[in-house]
Amino acid sequence: MNKELFNEKLEKLNKKLAKYNENIKVLSTTESSENNFIEVTAEISEPKITGKKNVEYIGMVSFKNGIREIYNINSNFILGDLEDEKFICEHCNINRYRTRFFFFLEDGKLKSIGSTCVDEYFGYNILKMLHVYTIGSNSLANEKGFKVYQGTPLDILIWYTAYVTNNFNAIWKSQEKYEYESTISDVYSIQSVLKELGYNNSDSDVQGYVAFHLKHKDGNMVKETKKLLLEKYKDFVPKNDFEHNIKNNLFYDDGTLRDSIIKEGIIAWTIWKINNDLKKVKLEKFEKESEFVGTVGEKFEDWILSVRDTFDLMTQYGYCQLVIFNDEIGNTLKWFNSGKTNFSVGDSYKLKGTIKKHEDYLTKNEKIIKTTVITRCKIID
């Protein structure tokens, strides 16, 4: 590690150890003049400290990147509801900026301990502390030039999530399981999904790839998802720390959506959930209300139909796209499209064509949907 940095950290650590009549003794050093690095052999006498007893750990609040992140293992306490004045270390009572606060239940009262005091509050683990200093030395040495992680642009994260959940149709883990995993360990970053395929993180690259595979028109899905997020969460009052984490990571203080997302996992889940819930609502409505439309053989014009789903099929005549539509009152229609137009889920089109037949469609839930099959369709501009 860097010699100057090591000596600086060694001096600070020995000052802390002095109150316990202990210190770190450097037995030998080997220097590298070329890289200004030093290899050290040291002897450490670890003080015996019993620390606190009858204290229950509740959780931690981090302010990394200016976003309040909550890691809570006790659902009886909602750390996201705490006022700003609670974020003062009650061990040293020094009011200064810290990136993390730990919360404990001591004698029935919630106690806030700053990150630099939490070891002393319980009792030192010197070996672990020296290890942390060593691991972090390179980052600290380059602190002035350190670049804060900027996260993933929200637009790209929406595309990523649509891709890995098959247009928001896949079944995600439950909120309960997700909440546990996201508050105990780092959430898997959705960015890695396309990296293995050789795609970079540029907006046009990701958008083009996902749009092609999901047959979306550029921008429409992102625009609609942002609208859903604003409607659902802008004035939303969190009821637990999981919901606090969603809102803190999704919005700036002025209530506008963040341009980039630091904690991709929890927001990817939110993006999927809000779109998946909307699909379920629409599906239930369509399944209950669908009726046959028009008369077989009748021609129609100026019908405004919304794309509910699409399927790629290979027939004896070649490739075609099965398009499932719904009209403005929820009736289900379908068309085997063999033309060049790829229809985008969620978009609406004005069509003219012919009613080919009426048929009953049996769903996996054994519900019968009255479906009108249309043919010879054209899009009217």
Tab-separated table of C-alpha atoms in Angstrom:
chain	number	residue	atom	x	y	z
A	1	MET	CA	0.000	0.000	0.000
A	2	ASN	CA	1.047	3.655	-0.295
A	3	LYS	CA	3.638	4.501	2.399
A	4	GLU	CA	2.355	7.959	3.270
A	5	LEU	CA	-1.215	6.759	3.458
A	6	PHE	CA	-0.231	3.789	5.614
A	7	ASN	CA	1.653	5.981	8.104
A	8	GLU	CA	-1.286	8.356	8.279
A	9	LYS	CA	-3.749	5.559	8.996
A	10	LEU	CA	-1.341	3.879	11.424
A	11	GLU	CA	-1.037	7.068	13.433
A	12	LYS	CA	-4.811	7.482	13.653
A	13	LEU	CA	-5.310	3.867	14.659
A	14	ASN	CA	-2.639	4.039	17.369
A	15	LYS	CA	-4.310	7.134	18.809
A	16	LYS	CA	-7.489	5.114	19.239
A	17	LEU	CA	-5.563	2.192	20.759
A	18	ALA	CA	-3.752	4.443	23.229
A	19	LYS	CA	-6.789	4.642	25.502
A	20	TYR	CA	-6.508	0.862	25.900
A	21	ASN	CA	-2.716	0.955	26.433
A	22	GLU	CA	-2.180	-0.951	23.202
A	23	ASN	CA	-0.607	-0.120	19.860
A	24	ILE	CA	0.449	-1.527	16.517
A	25	LYS	CA	4.159	-2.319	16.357
A	26	VAL	CA	5.799	-2.330	12.930
A	27	LEU	CA	8.322	-5.190	12.865
A	28	SER	CA	9.664	-4.825	9.327
A	29	THR	CA	9.095	-2.874	6.123
A	30	THR	CA	10.043	-3.396	2.489
A	31	GLU	CA	9.816	-0.341	0.241
A	32	SER	CA	9.440	-0.063	-3.527
A	33	SER	CA	10.869	3.231	-4.716
A	34	GLU	CA	9.517	2.695	-8.211
A	35	ASN	CA	5.858	2.711	-7.150
A	36	ASN	CA	6.270	4.387	-3.748
A	37	PHE	CA	4.705	1.371	-2.077
A	38	ILE	CA	5.529	-0.301	1.222
A	39	GLU	CA	5.012	-3.870	2.442
A	40	VAL	CA	4.636	-4.074	6.222
A	41	THR	CA	4.862	-6.832	8.819
A	42	ALA	CA	3.134	-5.706	12.004
A	43	GLU	CA	2.290	-7.042	15.451
A	44	ILE	CA	-1.084	-6.177	16.892
A	45	SER	CA	-2.271	-6.626	20.453
A	46	GLU	CA	-6.035	-6.593	20.308
A	47	PRO	CA	-7.650	-5.052	23.411
A	48	LYS	CA	-10.211	-7.174	25.176
A	49	ILE	CA	-13.480	-5.299	25.142
A	50	THR	CA	-16.826	-6.814	25.966
A	51	GLY	CA	-18.827	-4.056	24.310
A	52	LYS	CA	-22.554	-3.506	24.757
A	53	LYS	CA	-24.937	-6.075	26.135
A	54	ASN	CA	-28.690	-6.420	25.735
A	55	VAL	CA	-28.681	-4.246	22.628
A	56	GLU	CA	-30.669	-5.197	19.512
A	57	TYR	CA	-29.516	-4.177	16.042
A	58	ILE	CA	-32.371	-2.652	14.003
A	59	GLY	CA	-30.799	-1.532	10.749
A	60	MET	CA	-28.711	1.012	8.866
A	61	VAL	CA	-29.418	4.124	6.808
A	62	SER	CA	-26.909	5.094	4.127
A	63	PHE	CA	-26.650	8.475	2.420
A	64	LYS	CA	-24.372	7.347	-0.403
A	65	ASN	CA	-24.694	9.456	-3.569
A	66	GLY	CA	-27.092	11.717	-1.672
A	67	ILE	CA	-29.852	9.093	-1.669
A	68	ARG	CA	-31.224	7.723	1.590
A	69	GLU	CA	-30.948	3.923	1.441
A	70	ILE	CA	-32.529	1.851	4.206
A	71	TYR	CA	-31.417	-1.617	5.321
A	72	ASN	CA	-33.830	-2.772	7.992
A	73	ILE	CA	-34.103	-6.216	9.600
A	74	ASN	CA	-36.875	-5.293	12.052
A	75	SER	CA	-40.253	-4.510	10.479
A	76	ASN	CA	-41.511	-2.992	13.752
A	77	PHE	CA	-39.449	0.110	13.013
A	78	ILE	CA	-39.716	2.204	9.831
A	79	LEU	CA	-36.389	4.006	9.544
A	80	GLY	CA	-37.568	5.869	6.461
A	81	ASP	CA	-39.982	7.860	8.632
A	82	LEU	CA	-37.208	9.300	10.833
A	83	GLU	CA	-36.749	13.068	10.772
A	84	ASP	CA	-33.395	14.578	9.774
A	85	GLU	CA	-32.565	15.597	13.351
A	86	LYS	CA	-32.458	11.923	14.330
A	87	PHE	CA	-29.330	11.469	12.216
A	88	ILE	CA	-26.883	12.620	14.911
A	89	CYS	CA	-24.524	10.175	16.589
A	90	GLU	CA	-25.771	9.546	20.123
A	91	HIS	CA	-22.427	8.007	21.090
A	92	CYS	CA	-20.107	10.984	20.526
A	93	ASN	CA	-22.870	13.619	20.143
A	94	ILE	CA	-20.859	15.322	17.408
A	95	ASN	CA	-23.039	16.841	14.722
A	96	ARG	CA	-21.151	16.284	11.460
A	97	TYR	CA	-21.779	14.709	8.087
A	98	ARG	CA	-21.665	10.914	7.934
A	99	THR	CA	-22.525	8.565	5.092
A	100	ARG	CA	-24.059	5.893	7.344
A	101	PHE	CA	-25.971	5.659	10.612
A	102	PHE	CA	-26.651	2.430	12.504
A	103	PHE	CA	-29.733	2.035	14.670
A	104	PHE	CA	-30.030	-0.063	17.825
A	105	LEU	CA	-32.669	-0.698	20.442
A	106	GLU	CA	-31.104	0.033	23.834
A	107	ASP	CA	-33.198	-0.022	27.004
A	108	GLY	CA	-36.330	0.160	24.873
A	109	LYS	CA	-35.221	3.303	23.016
A	110	LEU	CA	-34.064	3.657	19.422
A	111	LYS	CA	-30.466	4.865	19.385
A	112	SER	CA	-28.577	6.343	16.421
A	113	ILE	CA	-24.828	5.646	16.107
A	114	GLY	CA	-22.608	7.165	13.425
A	115	SER	CA	-20.549	4.907	11.188
A	116	THR	CA	-17.230	6.007	12.720
A	117	CYS	CA	-18.440	5.266	16.245
A	118	VAL	CA	-20.268	1.987	15.778
A	119	ASP	CA	-17.205	-0.202	16.499
A	120	GLU	CA	-16.391	1.764	19.641
A	121	TYR	CA	-20.031	1.577	20.703
A	122	PHE	CA	-19.838	-2.227	20.697
A	123	GLY	CA	-16.090	-2.671	21.208
A	124	TYR	CA	-13.215	-2.645	18.751
A	125	ASN	CA	-12.364	-5.366	16.305
A	126	ILE	CA	-8.874	-4.092	15.504
A	127	LEU	CA	-7.861	-6.797	13.035
A	128	LYS	CA	-10.970	-6.170	11.008
A	129	MET	CA	-10.424	-2.428	11.195
A	130	LEU	CA	-6.858	-2.672	9.896
A	131	HIS	CA	-8.099	-4.905	7.073
A	132	VAL	CA	-10.702	-2.299	6.119
A	133	TYR	CA	-8.058	0.420	6.129
A	134	THR	CA	-5.804	-1.680	3.909
A	135	ILE	CA	-8.516	-2.606	1.403
A	136	GLY	CA	-9.720	0.983	1.146
A	137	SER	CA	-6.302	2.623	0.941
A	138	ASN	CA	-6.136	2.859	-2.841
A	139	SER	CA	-9.551	4.504	-3.052
A	140	LEU	CA	-8.651	6.945	-0.287
A	141	ALA	CA	-5.341	7.817	-1.930
A	142	ASN	CA	-7.176	8.739	-5.125
A	143	GLU	CA	-10.102	10.407	-3.399
A	144	LYS	CA	-9.701	13.729	-5.206
A	145	GLY	CA	-9.972	12.034	-8.570
A	146	PHE	CA	-12.571	9.503	-7.485
A	147	LYS	CA	-15.633	9.322	-9.734
A	148	VAL	CA	-18.923	8.642	-7.992
A	149	TYR	CA	-20.956	5.865	-9.592
A	150	GLN	CA	-23.536	7.549	-11.782
A	151	GLY	CA	-25.900	4.603	-12.062
A	152	THR	CA	-27.950	3.546	-15.078
A	153	PRO	CA	-30.091	6.046	-17.025
A	154	LEU	CA	-33.758	5.455	-16.197
A	155	ASP	CA	-34.681	5.136	-19.877
A	156	ILE	CA	-32.133	2.357	-20.391
A	157	LEU	CA	-33.186	0.585	-17.193
A	158	ILE	CA	-36.768	0.480	-18.495
A	159	TRP	CA	-35.533	-1.145	-21.729
A	160	TYR	CA	-33.392	-3.626	-19.778
A	161	THR	CA	-36.294	-4.619	-17.553
A	162	ALA	CA	-38.668	-5.072	-20.477
A	163	TYR	CA	-36.122	-7.333	-22.145
A	164	VAL	CA	-35.322	-9.636	-19.212
A	165	THR	CA	-38.989	-9.962	-18.178
A	166	ASN	CA	-40.235	-10.645	-21.724
A	167	ASN	CA	-42.126	-7.392	-22.050
A	168	PHE	CA	-43.070	-7.359	-18.324
A	169	ASN	CA	-44.861	-10.713	-18.622
A	170	ALA	CA	-42.409	-12.906	-16.689
A	171	ILE	CA	-43.070	-13.777	-13.058
A	172	TRP	CA	-40.682	-11.937	-10.740
A	173	LYS	CA	-39.849	-12.962	-7.197
A	174	SER	CA	-42.352	-11.891	-4.545
A	175	GLN	CA	-42.012	-8.524	-2.858
A	176	GLU	CA	-41.330	-10.241	0.462
A	177	LYS	CA	-38.423	-12.223	-0.945
A	178	TYR	CA	-37.164	-9.250	-2.921
A	179	GLU	CA	-37.325	-6.979	0.111
A	180	TYR	CA	-35.262	-9.434	2.129
A	181	GLU	CA	-32.626	-9.862	-0.555
A	182	SER	CA	-32.379	-6.171	-1.383
A	183	THR	CA	-31.890	-5.113	2.225
A	184	ILE	CA	-29.398	-7.804	3.191
A	185	SER	CA	-27.138	-7.966	0.141
A	186	ASP	CA	-26.407	-6.016	-3.018
A	187	VAL	CA	-29.064	-6.389	-5.697
A	188	TYR	CA	-27.998	-7.963	-8.975
A	189	SER	CA	-27.410	-5.206	-11.506
A	190	ILE	CA	-29.648	-5.542	-14.531
A	191	GLN	CA	-26.909	-4.032	-16.725
A	192	SER	CA	-25.014	-7.309	-17.010
A	193	VAL	CA	-27.820	-8.910	-19.024
A	194	LEU	CA	-26.721	-7.506	-22.370
A	195	LYS	CA	-22.995	-7.195	-21.660
A	196	GLU	CA	-22.508	-10.877	-22.397
A	197	LEU	CA	-24.091	-10.290	-25.798
A	198	GLY	CA	-21.524	-7.631	-26.646
A	199	TYR	CA	-23.829	-4.622	-26.363
A	200	ASN	CA	-22.598	-1.468	-24.674
A	201	ASN	CA	-24.577	0.781	-22.354
A	202	SER	CA	-25.458	3.499	-24.878
A	203	ASP	CA	-29.094	4.532	-25.128
A	204	SER	CA	-29.375	3.905	-28.871
A	205	ASP	CA	-27.654	0.498	-28.704
A	206	VAL	CA	-29.803	-0.864	-25.889
A	207	GLN	CA	-33.007	0.702	-27.176
A	208	GLY	CA	-32.459	-0.606	-30.690
A	209	TYR	CA	-31.727	-4.157	-29.562
A	210	VAL	CA	-34.640	-4.421	-27.134
A	211	ALA	CA	-37.097	-2.617	-29.396
A	212	PHE	CA	-36.317	-5.058	-32.194
A	213	HIS	CA	-36.827	-8.147	-30.042
A	214	LEU	CA	-39.952	-6.855	-28.280
A	215	LYS	CA	-41.315	-5.050	-31.357
A	216	HIS	CA	-41.770	-1.720	-29.602
A	217	LYS	CA	-41.833	1.652	-31.252
A	218	ASP	CA	-38.919	3.732	-30.003
A	219	GLY	CA	-39.714	5.749	-26.903
A	220	ASN	CA	-43.374	4.845	-26.469
A	221	MET	CA	-42.801	2.206	-23.799
A	222	VAL	CA	-40.402	4.454	-21.874
A	223	LYS	CA	-42.814	7.376	-21.996
A	224	GLU	CA	-45.744	5.275	-20.796
A	225	THR	CA	-43.705	3.659	-18.015
A	226	LYS	CA	-42.549	7.033	-16.711
A	227	LYS	CA	-46.148	8.194	-16.708
A	228	LEU	CA	-47.159	5.136	-14.674
A	229	LEU	CA	-44.324	5.694	-12.185
A	230	LEU	CA	-45.323	9.319	-11.659
A	231	GLU	CA	-48.997	8.474	-11.225
A	232	LYS	CA	-48.274	5.676	-8.763
A	233	TYR	CA	-45.391	7.005	-6.673
A	234	LYS	CA	-45.075	10.812	-6.890
A	235	ASP	CA	-47.598	11.508	-4.110
A	236	PHE	CA	-47.246	8.036	-2.618
A	237	VAL	CA	-46.817	7.821	1.189
A	238	PRO	CA	-44.489	4.883	2.036
A	239	LYS	CA	-45.799	2.425	4.624
A	240	ASN	CA	-42.515	0.584	5.193
A	241	ASP	CA	-38.793	0.879	4.458
A	242	PHE	CA	-39.074	-1.139	1.254
A	243	GLU	CA	-41.431	1.522	-0.122
A	244	HIS	CA	-39.188	4.310	1.224
A	245	ASN	CA	-36.310	2.820	-0.777
A	246	ILE	CA	-38.432	2.827	-3.935
A	247	LYS	CA	-39.388	6.473	-3.557
A	248	ASN	CA	-35.919	7.668	-2.503
A	249	ASN	CA	-34.262	5.960	-5.469
A	250	LEU	CA	-36.909	6.996	-7.983
A	251	PHE	CA	-37.362	10.725	-7.304
A	252	TYR	CA	-35.337	13.863	-6.727
A	253	ASP	CA	-36.323	16.039	-3.756
A	254	ASP	CA	-38.526	18.196	-6.008
A	255	GLY	CA	-40.655	15.179	-6.988
A	256	THR	CA	-39.301	14.715	-10.513
A	257	LEU	CA	-38.029	11.350	-11.737
A	258	ARG	CA	-34.289	10.789	-11.453
A	259	ASP	CA	-32.359	10.769	-14.719
A	260	SER	CA	-30.135	7.906	-13.507
A	261	ILE	CA	-30.808	5.121	-11.027
A	262	ILE	CA	-28.135	4.117	-8.496
A	263	LYS	CA	-29.885	1.037	-7.072
A	264	GLU	CA	-30.983	-0.638	-10.294
A	265	GLY	CA	-32.425	-3.777	-8.692
A	266	ILE	CA	-35.223	-2.242	-6.655
A	267	ILE	CA	-36.278	0.155	-9.436
A	268	ALA	CA	-36.157	-2.612	-12.058
A	269	TRP	CA	-38.568	-4.555	-9.849
A	270	THR	CA	-40.784	-1.450	-9.560
A	271	ILE	CA	-40.771	-0.929	-13.337
A	272	TRP	CA	-41.765	-4.553	-13.894
A	273	LYS	CA	-44.418	-4.524	-11.162
A	274	ILE	CA	-46.227	-1.414	-12.342
A	275	ASN	CA	-46.370	-2.632	-15.956
A	276	ASN	CA	-47.270	-6.194	-15.000
A	277	ASP	CA	-50.112	-5.006	-12.751
A	278	LEU	CA	-51.507	-2.894	-15.588
A	279	LYS	CA	-51.410	-5.892	-17.926
A	280	LYS	CA	-53.329	-7.975	-15.377
A	281	VAL	CA	-56.011	-5.305	-14.993
A	282	LYS	CA	-56.436	-5.036	-18.758
A	283	LEU	CA	-56.498	-8.802	-19.173
A	284	GLU	CA	-59.195	-9.230	-16.524
A	285	LYS	CA	-61.274	-6.533	-18.168
A	286	PHE	CA	-60.894	-8.064	-21.608
A	287	GLU	CA	-61.663	-11.591	-20.442
A	288	LYS	CA	-64.854	-10.488	-18.697
A	289	GLU	CA	-66.233	-8.078	-21.273
A	290	SER	CA	-65.245	-9.353	-24.725
A	291	GLU	CA	-68.087	-9.879	-27.198
A	292	PHE	CA	-68.188	-10.690	-30.905
A	293	VAL	CA	-67.868	-7.615	-33.129
A	294	GLY	CA	-69.775	-7.042	-36.386
A	295	THR	CA	-70.972	-9.636	-38.918
A	296	VAL	CA	-68.822	-12.265	-40.627
A	297	GLY	CA	-67.897	-11.055	-44.138
A	298	GLU	CA	-68.597	-7.424	-43.262
A	299	LYS	CA	-65.988	-4.802	-44.122
A	300	PHE	CA	-64.983	-2.176	-41.565
A	301	GLU	CA	-63.155	1.157	-41.638
A	302	ASP	CA	-61.673	3.564	-39.085
A	303	TRP	CA	-61.574	1.053	-36.244
A	304	ILE	CA	-59.180	2.191	-33.514
A	305	LEU	CA	-57.593	-0.928	-32.032
A	306	SER	CA	-54.947	-1.263	-29.304
A	307	VAL	CA	-52.294	-3.986	-29.442
A	308	ARG	CA	-52.570	-6.250	-26.414
A	309	ASP	CA	-49.984	-8.835	-27.441
A	310	THR	CA	-48.020	-10.174	-30.415
A	311	PHE	CA	-46.614	-13.592	-31.332
A	312	ASP	CA	-44.157	-14.540	-34.076
A	313	LEU	CA	-45.292	-17.588	-36.059
A	314	MET	CA	-43.793	-19.638	-38.863
A	315	THR	CA	-46.478	-21.091	-41.134
A	316	GLN	CA	-46.418	-23.061	-44.387
A	317	TYR	CA	-46.683	-19.704	-46.144
A	318	GLY	CA	-43.732	-18.189	-44.254
A	319	TYR	CA	-43.346	-15.789	-41.327
A	320	CYS	CA	-46.333	-13.960	-39.865
A	321	GLN	CA	-47.132	-11.998	-36.747
A	322	LEU	CA	-50.239	-12.875	-34.749
A	323	VAL	CA	-51.562	-9.604	-33.352
A	324	ILE	CA	-54.094	-9.552	-30.517
A	325	PHE	CA	-56.108	-6.327	-30.448
A	326	ASN	CA	-58.733	-4.827	-28.190
A	327	ASP	CA	-61.198	-2.216	-29.263
A	328	GLU	CA	-62.185	0.781	-27.149
A	329	ILE	CA	-64.734	-1.168	-25.076
A	330	GLY	CA	-62.606	-4.242	-24.434
A	331	ASN	CA	-63.615	-6.669	-27.175
A	332	THR	CA	-60.856	-9.010	-28.384
A	333	LEU	CA	-59.832	-9.241	-32.050
A	334	LYS	CA	-56.942	-11.005	-33.737
A	335	TRP	CA	-55.189	-10.758	-37.069
A	336	PHE	CA	-52.525	-12.927	-38.718
A	337	ASN	CA	-50.330	-10.163	-40.128
A	338	SER	CA	-48.016	-11.312	-42.933
A	339	GLY	CA	-47.052	-7.804	-44.044
A	340	LYS	CA	-43.936	-5.779	-43.312
A	341	THR	CA	-45.387	-3.820	-40.401
A	342	ASN	CA	-44.375	-4.975	-36.926
A	343	PHE	CA	-46.987	-3.936	-34.386
A	344	SER	CA	-45.929	-2.588	-30.980
A	345	VAL	CA	-47.571	-3.738	-27.773
A	346	GLY	CA	-49.484	-0.884	-26.141
A	347	ASP	CA	-49.802	1.189	-29.314
A	348	SER	CA	-53.102	2.037	-31.004
A	349	TYR	CA	-53.774	1.904	-34.745
A	350	LYS	CA	-56.597	2.938	-37.060
A	351	LEU	CA	-57.412	-0.017	-39.332
A	352	LYS	CA	-59.710	-1.055	-42.130
A	353	GLY	CA	-60.333	-4.653	-43.194
A	354	THR	CA	-62.804	-7.545	-43.232
A	355	ILE	CA	-64.360	-9.624	-40.455
A	356	LYS	CA	-63.304	-13.208	-41.221
A	357	LYS	CA	-65.002	-15.202	-38.439
A	358	HIS	CA	-66.062	-15.381	-34.798
A	359	GLU	CA	-64.537	-17.956	-32.465
A	360	ASP	CA	-64.346	-18.825	-28.773
A	361	TYR	CA	-60.858	-18.839	-27.250
A	362	LEU	CA	-60.235	-20.924	-24.113
A	363	THR	CA	-57.584	-19.397	-21.816
A	364	LYS	CA	-55.248	-21.268	-19.466
A	365	ASN	CA	-57.630	-20.295	-16.664
A	366	GLU	CA	-60.416	-22.045	-18.601
A	367	LYS	CA	-62.187	-18.784	-19.353
A	368	ILE	CA	-63.834	-18.409	-22.743
A	369	ILE	CA	-63.038	-15.208	-24.620
A	370	LYS	CA	-65.234	-14.310	-27.554
A	371	THR	CA	-62.766	-13.378	-30.297
A	372	THR	CA	-63.327	-11.704	-33.652
A	373	VAL	CA	-60.839	-12.734	-36.346
A	374	ILE	CA	-60.126	-10.012	-38.914
A	375	THR	CA	-58.259	-10.209	-42.238
A	376	ARG	CA	-57.040	-8.122	-45.216
A	377	CYS	CA	-56.269	-5.252	-42.866
A	378	LYS	CA	-54.502	-1.998	-43.645
A	379	ILE	CA	-53.328	0.803	-41.409
A	380	ILE	CA	-55.041	4.123	-42.083
A	381	ASP	CA	-52.716	7.091	-41.533
